[in-house]
């Protein structure tokens, strides 16, 4: 049972001095106030942290990197060299018909002259001989043409180079020959007629072309 009593100016409540009770109350209030402030501060910090976490969680920044791709196209220019081949133009030195044989009075000719002249054995370019049965032609070089037709000079040059050392050949009507003169002129002849009745009248008629020397 609480009783108020005054002794020497000090109040007692149930035997506990008043100032002690006052200290306890003030201390309790102070602790309560501190607890409230701590709770409030802790809650604000937690809320702030939560908000920050939410911002960091919900905000997603996407960085897009665009790479520029440069395509390098290499262009190659091919230059084709055009080669023009100029065909050699053969100039005709002499062209005509010759008859050789005992009946004609001429068995040889110099074809390095224009027109051809009957020559002796030292200057002849074309010589005919026969025993009445066989006709033969002789020159510095001869080469039978067997490809058909009449060859041009370049073809005769190739043919003469392929048959080296041939100077005498048997001929008959229709035979075509490439030949070379003493001075290096090329020529072609075709036997257009061949007579074989006897030694005295054996003869040949030739269609002849002689080309000029190349400069």
XYZ file of N, CA and C in Angstrom:
645
model
N 0.854 -1.163 0.000
C 0.000 0.000 0.000
C 0.881 1.199 0.000
N 0.653 2.102 -1.104
C 1.466 3.277 -1.221
C 0.998 4.296 -0.238
N 1.972 4.980 0.354
C 1.647 6.049 1.309
C 2.596 7.155 1.074
N 2.097 8.410 1.027
C 2.937 9.605 0.848
C 3.370 10.065 2.218
N 4.646 10.261 2.323
C 5.174 10.789 3.572
C 6.283 11.733 3.252
N 6.444 12.739 4.053
C 7.484 13.749 3.857
C 8.396 13.681 5.023
N 9.678 13.456 4.664
C 10.666 13.395 5.719
C 11.884 14.130 5.239
N 12.073 15.233 5.870
C 13.195 16.077 5.485
C 13.043 16.641 4.113
N 11.771 16.849 3.634
C 11.518 17.449 2.304
C 11.589 16.475 1.182
N 11.694 15.211 1.384
C 11.770 14.198 0.335
C 10.528 13.377 0.354
N 9.915 13.141 -0.841
C 8.691 12.372 -0.955
C 9.039 10.932 -1.187
N 8.305 10.044 -0.648
C 8.496 8.597 -0.800
C 7.204 8.012 -1.307
N 7.314 7.081 -2.297
C 6.130 6.373 -2.793
C 6.380 4.907 -2.588
N 5.709 4.382 -1.626
C 5.869 2.949 -1.306
C 7.269 2.667 -0.856
N 7.879 3.597 -0.220
C 9.220 3.381 0.281
C 10.299 3.708 -0.735
N 9.983 4.088 -2.100
C 10.970 4.405 -3.151
C 11.069 5.894 -3.233
N 12.242 6.429 -3.182
C 12.376 7.869 -3.246
C 11.842 8.387 -4.576
N 11.320 9.574 -4.577
C 10.712 10.175 -5.775
C 11.714 10.449 -6.844
N 12.880 10.863 -6.449
C 13.882 11.192 -7.501
C 14.327 9.971 -8.264
N 14.304 8.800 -7.564
C 14.666 7.559 -8.280
C 13.635 7.245 -9.348
N 12.384 7.370 -8.959
C 11.328 7.133 -9.938
C 11.437 8.087 -11.106
N 11.817 9.355 -10.797
C 11.947 10.334 -11.883
C 13.052 9.963 -12.847
N 14.146 9.509 -12.303
C 15.289 9.088 -13.155
C 14.889 7.912 -14.031
N 14.180 6.961 -13.429
C 13.759 5.773 -14.195
C 12.844 6.164 -15.327
N 11.886 7.070 -15.019
C 10.939 7.496 -16.067
C 11.645 8.217 -17.176
N 12.546 9.143 -16.810
C 13.280 9.918 -17.845
C 14.137 8.987 -18.696
N 14.795 8.043 -18.006
C 15.645 7.093 -18.763
C 14.804 6.253 -19.711
N 13.641 5.808 -19.236
C 12.768 5.002 -20.089
C 12.282 5.788 -21.286
N 11.908 7.057 -21.009
C 11.464 7.901 -22.142
C 12.582 8.126 -23.150
N 13.777 8.355 -22.593
C 14.914 8.566 -23.499
C 15.181 7.317 -24.335
N 15.124 6.168 -23.678
C 15.343 4.914 -24.437
C 14.263 4.700 -25.478
N 13.010 5.028 -25.069
C 11.895 4.859 -26.012
C 12.056 5.780 -27.216
N 12.455 7.041 -26.892
C 12.653 8.003 -28.002
C 13.771 7.530 -28.928
N 14.856 7.031 -28.306
C 15.971 6.525 -29.148
C 15.564 5.344 -29.993
N 14.722 4.463 -29.363
C 14.263 3.287 -30.129
C 13.410 3.691 -31.301
N 12.530 4.696 -31.030
C 11.657 5.164 -32.132
C 12.480 5.771 -33.253
N 13.470 6.587 -32.889
C 14.312 7.204 -33.921
C 15.095 6.153 -34.703
N 15.573 5.140 -33.970
C 16.372 4.091 -34.661
C 15.507 3.310 -35.628
N 14.254 2.991 -35.152
C 13.338 2.238 -36.028
C 12.987 3.053 -37.248
N 12.737 4.365 -36.982
C 12.374 5.210 -38.124
C 13.519 5.304 -39.138
N 14.740 5.491 -38.607
C 15.910 5.611 -39.489
C 16.165 4.312 -40.229
N 16.047 3.209 -39.537
C 16.299 1.907 -40.172
C 15.280 1.619 -41.239
N 14.033 2.002 -40.975
C 12.978 1.763 -41.973
C 13.182 2.603 -43.208
N 13.616 3.871 -42.974
C 13.848 4.753 -44.137
C 14.988 4.238 -44.975
N 16.044 3.775 -44.242
C 17.197 3.254 -45.000
C 16.810 2.027 -45.793
N 16.013 1.167 -45.136
C 15.594 -0.052 -45.841
C 14.722 0.283 -47.025
N 13.832 1.275 -46.831
C 12.953 1.659 -47.927
C 13.742 2.261 -49.065
N 14.727 3.098 -48.701
C 15.560 3.718 -49.726
C 16.342 2.664 -50.494
N 16.884 1.744 -49.707
C 17.635 0.665 -50.359
C 16.743 -0.148 -51.251
N 15.514 -0.365 -50.803
C 14.566 -1.117 -51.625
C 14.257 -0.388 -52.906
N 14.096 0.932 -52.758
C 13.821 1.714 -53.956
C 14.988 1.666 -54.925
N 16.184 1.781 -54.393
C 17.362 1.719 -55.262
C 17.442 0.374 -55.947
N 17.172 -0.660 -55.139
C 17.222 -1.995 -55.724
C 16.194 -2.139 -56.818
N 15.007 -1.574 -56.593
C 13.955 -1.662 -57.608
C 14.364 -0.921 -58.874
N 14.986 0.241 -58.672
C 15.418 1.015 -59.856
C 16.459 0.244 -60.624
N 17.414 -0.331 -59.872
C 18.467 -1.064 -60.549
C 17.925 -2.325 -61.207
N 16.880 -2.873 -60.610
C 16.341 -4.116 -61.162
C 15.467 -3.867 -62.370
N 14.657 -2.824 -62.293
C 13.683 -2.610 -63.365
C 14.241 -1.820 -64.530
N 15.362 -1.086 -64.303
C 15.934 -0.272 -65.386
C 17.006 -1.086 -66.088
N 16.765 -1.375 -67.317
C 17.697 -2.196 -68.107
C 18.192 -1.368 -69.290
N 19.426 -1.005 -69.231
C 20.004 -0.195 -70.312
C 20.678 -1.111 -71.315
N 20.211 -1.062 -72.534
C 20.749 -1.929 -73.596
C 21.609 -1.087 -74.535
N 22.824 -1.500 -74.678
C 23.744 -0.794 -75.575
C 23.886 -1.590 -76.862
N 23.534 -0.979 -77.970
C 23.609 -1.651 -79.276
C 24.813 -1.125 -80.036
N 25.662 -2.003 -80.388
C 26.862 -1.624 -81.133
C 26.664 -1.972 -82.603
N 26.777 -0.970 -83.443
C 26.594 -1.175 -84.892
C 27.960 -1.160 -85.559
N 28.237 -2.217 -86.212
C 29.521 -2.320 -86.916
C 29.309 -2.059 -88.399
N 30.086 -1.158 -88.900
C 29.999 -0.848 -90.331
C 30.882 -1.812 -91.085
N 30.293 -2.546 -91.972
C 31.014 -3.531 -92.775
C 31.275 -2.930 -94.140
N 32.509 -2.813 -94.434
C 32.893 -2.234 -95.722
C 33.293 -3.359 -96.651
N 32.603 -3.445 -97.736
C 32.897 -4.477 -98.730
C 33.820 -3.886 -99.775
N 34.994 -4.499 -99.871
C 35.970 -4.015 -100.844
C 35.902 -4.878 -102.082
N 35.596 -4.267 -103.174
C 35.478 -4.990 -104.439
C 36.702 -4.686 -105.270
N 37.428 -5.733 -105.573
C 38.629 -5.572 -106.378
C 38.295 -5.808 -107.841
N 38.574 -4.814 -108.627
C 38.282 -4.914 -110.060
C 39.577 -5.102 -110.816
N 39.641 -6.168 -111.568
C 40.829 -6.467 -112.357
C 40.555 -6.153 -113.816
N 41.381 -5.312 -114.367
C 41.233 -4.943 -115.767
C 42.260 -5.696 -116.577
N 41.777 -6.474 -117.484
C 42.657 -7.266 -118.334
C 42.781 -6.591 -119.690
N 43.999 -6.302 -120.024
C 44.257 -5.673 -121.309
C 44.726 -6.736 -122.289
N 43.998 -6.901 -123.321
C 44.334 -7.893 -124.336
C 45.064 -7.191 -125.463
N 46.290 -7.628 -125.629
C 47.081 -7.026 -126.696
C 46.645 -7.617 -128.031
N 46.277 -6.760 -128.910
C 45.836 -7.187 -130.235
C 47.025 -7.189 -131.181
N 47.316 -8.355 -131.696
C 48.435 -8.493 -132.617
C 47.912 -8.614 -134.032
N 48.358 -7.719 -134.847
C 47.939 -7.721 -136.240
C 49.047 -8.315 -137.083
N 48.723 -9.392 -137.727
C 49.696 -10.047 -138.590
C 49.487 -9.589 -140.021
N 50.526 -8.994 -140.542
C 50.453 -8.503 -141.911
C 51.027 -9.556 -142.840
N 50.204 -10.001 -143.722
C 50.646 -11.025 -144.665
C 51.659 -10.416 -145.636
N 52.715 -11.177 -145.904
C 53.726 -10.690 -146.820
C 53.170 -10.697 -148.237
N 53.366 -9.593 -148.886
C 52.888 -9.480 -150.266
C 54.032 -9.871 -151.194
N 53.810 -10.914 -151.966
C 54.832 -11.387 -152.894
C 54.675 -10.671 -154.235
N 55.759 -10.111 -154.674
C 55.733 -9.450 -155.981
C 56.210 -10.427 -157.053
N 55.497 -10.456 -158.138
C 55.840 -11.361 -159.233
C 56.947 -10.724 -160.078
N 58.044 -11.463 -160.197
C 59.157 -11.006 -161.034
C 58.881 -11.301 -162.511
N 58.400 -12.499 -162.776
C 58.002 -12.856 -164.160
C 56.973 -13.959 -164.079
N 56.046 -13.954 -165.025
C 55.019 -14.999 -165.102
C 54.679 -15.223 -166.568
N 54.632 -16.499 -166.953
C 54.323 -16.811 -168.347
C 54.444 -18.299 -168.627
N 54.583 -18.632 -169.930
C 54.635 -20.032 -170.389
C 55.973 -20.279 -171.056
N 56.560 -21.436 -170.739
C 57.822 -21.844 -171.348
C 57.663 -23.239 -171.950
N 58.327 -23.449 -173.074
C 58.373 -24.781 -173.705
C 59.819 -25.212 -173.806
N 60.114 -26.433 -173.350
C 61.480 -26.952 -173.341
C 61.490 -28.318 -174.035
N 62.518 -28.555 -174.839
C 62.657 -29.837 -175.527
C 63.468 -29.680 -176.803
N 63.882 -30.806 -177.384
C 64.658 -30.808 -178.615
C 63.874 -30.178 -179.745
N 62.602 -30.389 -179.798
C 61.797 -29.857 -180.904
C 61.664 -28.345 -180.814
N 61.754 -27.775 -179.625
C 61.611 -26.323 -179.447
C 62.936 -25.608 -179.622
N 64.005 -26.322 -179.511
C 65.333 -25.716 -179.643
C 65.872 -25.175 -178.314
N 65.130 -25.226 -177.270
C 65.588 -24.738 -175.963
C 65.377 -25.825 -174.913
N 66.435 -26.163 -174.217
C 66.314 -27.134 -173.133
C 66.612 -26.492 -171.776
N 66.930 -25.207 -171.763
C 67.225 -24.547 -170.482
C 66.892 -23.063 -170.582
N 66.636 -22.472 -169.392
C 66.325 -21.044 -169.315
C 66.946 -20.450 -168.045
N 67.298 -19.196 -168.156
C 67.724 -18.423 -166.990
C 66.517 -17.629 -166.507
N 66.048 -17.946 -165.329
C 64.822 -17.327 -164.808
C 65.110 -16.124 -163.902
N 66.373 -15.751 -163.731
C 66.705 -14.538 -163.002
C 66.710 -13.331 -163.929
N 66.299 -13.524 -165.160
C 66.162 -12.434 -166.115
C 64.693 -12.305 -166.533
N 64.324 -11.113 -166.845
C 62.942 -10.847 -167.249
C 62.963 -10.097 -168.585
N 62.493 -10.770 -169.652
C 61.954 -12.145 -169.684
C 63.077 -13.175 -169.622
N 62.721 -14.453 -169.318
C 63.738 -15.507 -169.249
C 64.457 -15.662 -170.588
N 65.744 -15.943 -170.484
C 66.556 -16.178 -171.681
C 67.063 -17.610 -171.667
N 67.185 -18.179 -172.880
C 67.794 -19.502 -172.984
C 69.253 -19.375 -172.553
N 69.700 -20.255 -171.692
C 71.057 -20.150 -171.170
C 71.845 -21.403 -171.407
N 73.115 -21.285 -171.042
C 73.963 -22.458 -171.117
C 74.007 -23.122 -169.746
N 74.827 -24.124 -169.649
C 74.834 -24.905 -168.414
C 75.386 -24.117 -167.224
N 76.079 -23.044 -167.461
C 76.645 -22.276 -166.352
C 75.675 -21.270 -165.755
N 74.646 -20.891 -166.497
C 73.757 -19.833 -166.006
C 72.304 -20.270 -165.933
N 72.017 -21.485 -166.295
C 70.619 -21.898 -166.345
C 70.030 -22.025 -164.938
N 68.753 -21.694 -164.843
C 68.005 -21.914 -163.609
C 67.059 -23.094 -163.748
N 66.755 -23.461 -164.968
C 65.828 -24.568 -165.214
C 66.314 -25.333 -166.441
N 66.530 -26.638 -166.291
C 67.056 -27.481 -167.354
C 66.133 -28.679 -167.553
N 65.902 -28.968 -168.846
C 65.038 -30.101 -169.189
C 65.883 -31.155 -169.884
N 65.609 -32.449 -169.549
C 66.245 -33.551 -170.251
C 65.268 -34.715 -170.311
N 65.412 -35.513 -171.408
C 64.496 -36.634 -171.612
C 65.170 -37.677 -172.498
N 64.785 -38.914 -172.298
C 65.246 -40.000 -173.167
C 64.134 -40.443 -174.114
N 63.104 -39.656 -174.220
C 61.967 -39.979 -175.066
C 60.837 -40.624 -174.277
N 61.164 -41.123 -173.121
C 60.145 -41.768 -172.297
C 59.952 -41.053 -170.953
N 61.044 -40.550 -170.429
C 61.014 -39.921 -169.100
C 61.368 -38.451 -169.246
N 60.578 -37.607 -168.612
C 60.851 -36.160 -168.584
C 61.420 -35.799 -167.213
N 62.514 -35.038 -167.211
C 63.118 -34.603 -165.966
C 63.409 -33.103 -166.030
N 63.221 -32.453 -164.900
C 63.560 -31.046 -164.752
C 64.590 -30.899 -163.639
N 65.554 -29.990 -163.881
C 66.616 -29.754 -162.917
C 66.657 -28.265 -162.586
N 66.973 -27.944 -161.317
C 67.112 -26.553 -160.875
C 68.044 -26.524 -159.665
N 68.346 -25.309 -159.200
C 69.194 -25.177 -158.013
C 68.600 -25.947 -156.837
N 67.291 -25.894 -156.701
C 66.562 -26.692 -155.700
C 65.149 -26.872 -156.215
N 64.605 -28.066 -156.058
C 63.230 -28.351 -156.456
C 62.535 -29.101 -155.333
N 61.185 -28.963 -155.310
C 60.387 -29.670 -154.306
C 58.999 -29.896 -154.873
N 58.613 -31.161 -155.112
C 57.281 -31.438 -155.647
C 56.189 -30.945 -154.700
N 55.134 -30.355 -155.287
C 53.970 -29.894 -154.505
C 52.853 -30.890 -154.714
N 52.430 -31.537 -153.616
C 51.456 -32.623 -153.709
C 50.164 -32.319 -152.979
N 49.999 -31.077 -152.487
C 48.815 -30.743 -151.697
C 47.638 -30.300 -152.559
N 47.829 -30.195 -153.849
C 46.747 -29.753 -154.719
C 46.749 -28.247 -154.896
N 46.265 -27.808 -156.060
C 46.253 -26.380 -156.350
C 47.649 -25.863 -156.625
N 47.760 -24.551 -156.713
C 49.047 -23.905 -156.955
C 49.444 -23.141 -155.695
N 50.606 -23.444 -155.107
C 51.000 -22.795 -153.859
C 51.425 -21.345 -154.067
N 51.342 -20.569 -152.980
C 51.875 -19.206 -152.984
C 53.330 -19.269 -152.543
N 53.989 -18.115 -152.541
C 55.426 -18.114 -152.270
C 55.757 -18.669 -150.881
N 55.023 -18.258 -149.846
C 55.325 -18.745 -148.498
C 55.195 -20.262 -148.406
N 54.216 -20.809 -149.114
C 54.062 -22.272 -149.109
C 55.217 -22.939 -149.829
N 55.674 -22.330 -150.913
C 56.835 -22.889 -151.616
C 58.085 -22.793 -150.751
N 58.210 -21.695 -149.989
C 59.374 -21.556 -149.112
C 59.394 -22.682 -148.083
N 58.249 -22.963 -147.479
C 58.177 -24.046 -146.499
C 58.480 -25.396 -147.146
N 57.958 -25.578 -148.332
C 58.166 -26.860 -149.022
C 59.633 -27.061 -149.400
N 60.286 -26.008 -149.875
C 61.697 -26.110 -150.238
C 62.565 -26.359 -149.008
N 62.174 -25.782 -147.869
C 62.940 -26.009 -146.637
C 62.770 -27.426 -146.101
N 61.679 -28.064 -146.470
C 61.432 -29.424 -145.983
C 62.089 -30.488 -146.864
N 62.460 -30.113 -148.069
C 63.132 -31.057 -148.985
C 64.448 -30.405 -149.402
N 65.483 -30.671 -148.643
C 66.776 -30.030 -148.872
C 67.664 -30.954 -149.701
N 68.305 -30.371 -150.701
C 69.268 -31.131 -151.497
C 68.702 -31.766 -152.754
N 67.396 -31.631 -152.955
C 66.807 -32.212 -154.172
C 66.948 -31.218 -155.326
N 67.569 -31.673 -156.431
C 67.814 -30.792 -157.573
C 67.235 -31.328 -158.877
N 66.778 -32.539 -158.868
C 66.277 -33.147 -160.100
C 65.062 -33.997 -159.766
N 64.012 -33.925 -160.609
C 62.794 -34.669 -160.350
C 62.131 -35.037 -161.672
N 61.546 -36.193 -161.684
C 60.801 -36.651 -162.866
C 59.421 -36.009 -162.855
N 58.971 -35.547 -164.051
C 57.690 -34.859 -164.142
C 56.845 -35.480 -165.238
N 55.567 -35.170 -165.168
C 54.623 -35.553 -166.212
C 53.526 -34.488 -166.243
N 52.615 -34.654 -167.164
C 51.556 -33.642 -167.268
C 50.762 -33.563 -165.951
N 50.600 -32.339 -165.451
C 49.884 -32.115 -164.199
C 50.790 -31.944 -162.989
N 52.089 -32.228 -163.134
C 53.021 -32.085 -162.011
C 53.226 -30.608 -161.668
N 53.266 -30.310 -160.377
C 53.549 -28.953 -159.893
C 54.805 -29.004 -159.033
N 55.723 -28.063 -159.282
C 56.984 -28.007 -158.558
C 57.232 -26.611 -158.012
N 57.804 -26.555 -156.830
C 58.413 -25.322 -156.328
C 59.910 -25.402 -156.647
N 60.516 -24.286 -156.997
C 61.936 -24.308 -157.349
C 62.613 -23.027 -156.871
N 63.926 -23.050 -156.937
C 64.749 -21.924 -156.511
C 65.733 -21.606 -157.623
N 65.881 -20.312 -157.941
C 66.820 -19.902 -158.985
C 68.226 -19.751 -158.404
N 69.201 -19.479 -159.290
C 70.582 -19.313 -158.841
C 70.732 -18.127 -157.890
N 69.956 -17.084 -158.069
C 70.065 -15.884 -157.236
C 69.107 -15.900 -156.031
N 68.425 -16.998 -155.841
C 67.599 -17.148 -154.651
C 66.141 -16.774 -154.826
N 65.722 -16.559 -156.073
C 64.293 -16.298 -156.282
C 63.524 -17.613 -156.206
N 62.347 -17.536 -155.606
C 61.474 -18.709 -155.549
C 60.511 -18.667 -156.725
N 60.109 -19.863 -157.136
C 59.167 -19.951 -158.241
C 58.333 -21.209 -158.149
N 57.282 -21.263 -158.968
C 56.426 -22.436 -159.038
C 56.091 -22.671 -160.508
N 56.028 -23.941 -160.887
C 55.681 -24.295 -162.263
C 54.741 -25.481 -162.269
N 53.914 -25.532 -163.277
C 53.005 -26.657 -163.491
C 53.158 -27.130 -164.934
N 53.346 -28.467 -165.085
C 53.474 -29.048 -166.424
C 52.085 -29.118 -167.036
N 51.839 -28.310 -168.036
C 50.524 -28.289 -168.684
C 50.453 -29.259 -169.873
N 51.637 -29.640 -170.403
C 51.651 -30.601 -171.510
C 52.981 -31.340 -171.514
N 52.950 -32.642 -171.773
C 54.160 -33.449 -171.852
C 54.048 -34.363 -173.067
N 55.045 -34.263 -173.972
C 55.046 -35.049 -175.210
C 56.165 -36.083 -175.106
N 55.821 -37.373 -175.412
C 56.798 -38.452 -175.283
C 56.825 -39.347 -176.539
N 56.608 -38.798 -177.667
C 56.548 -39.652 -178.851
C 57.905 -40.209 -179.245
N 58.962 -39.400 -179.120
C 60.308 -39.860 -179.449
C 61.321 -38.936 -178.791
N 62.609 -39.291 -178.889
C 63.641 -38.486 -178.285
C 63.710 -37.115 -178.924
N 63.513 -37.051 -180.225
C 63.669 -35.793 -180.923
C 62.517 -34.824 -180.686
N 61.333 -35.335 -180.465
C 60.199 -34.411 -180.259
C 59.675 -34.414 -178.824
N 60.408 -35.021 -177.892
C 60.011 -34.992 -176.469
C 60.107 -33.548 -175.954
N 59.081 -33.113 -175.270
C 59.053 -31.730 -174.768
C 58.025 -31.593 -173.641
N 58.142 -30.479 -172.955
C 57.166 -30.136 -171.921
C 56.815 -28.657 -172.058
N 55.586 -28.357 -171.730
C 55.121 -26.965 -171.690
C 54.790 -26.634 -170.235
N 55.292 -25.488 -169.769
C 55.188 -25.141 -168.338
C 54.502 -23.797 -168.148
N 53.648 -23.721 -167.138
C 53.109 -22.450 -166.657
C 53.962 -22.040 -165.446
N 54.672 -20.934 -165.595
C 55.713 -20.574 -164.622
C 55.407 -19.217 -163.962
N 55.681 -19.149 -162.650
C 55.652 -17.895 -161.910
C 56.946 -17.792 -161.113
N 57.642 -16.669 -161.281
C 58.860 -16.404 -160.522
C 58.616 -15.166 -159.675
N 58.852 -15.300 -158.342
C 58.654 -14.152 -157.448
C 59.941 -13.362 -157.275
N 59.780 -12.084 -157.027
C 60.950 -11.213 -156.853
C 61.603 -11.495 -155.514
N 62.854 -11.078 -155.395
C 63.582 -11.245 -154.141
C 62.938 -10.386 -153.059
N 62.860 -10.922 -151.837
C 62.321 -10.182 -150.715
C 63.359 -9.192 -150.204
N 62.927 -7.944 -149.972
C 63.851 -6.901 -149.494
C 63.796 -6.830 -147.989
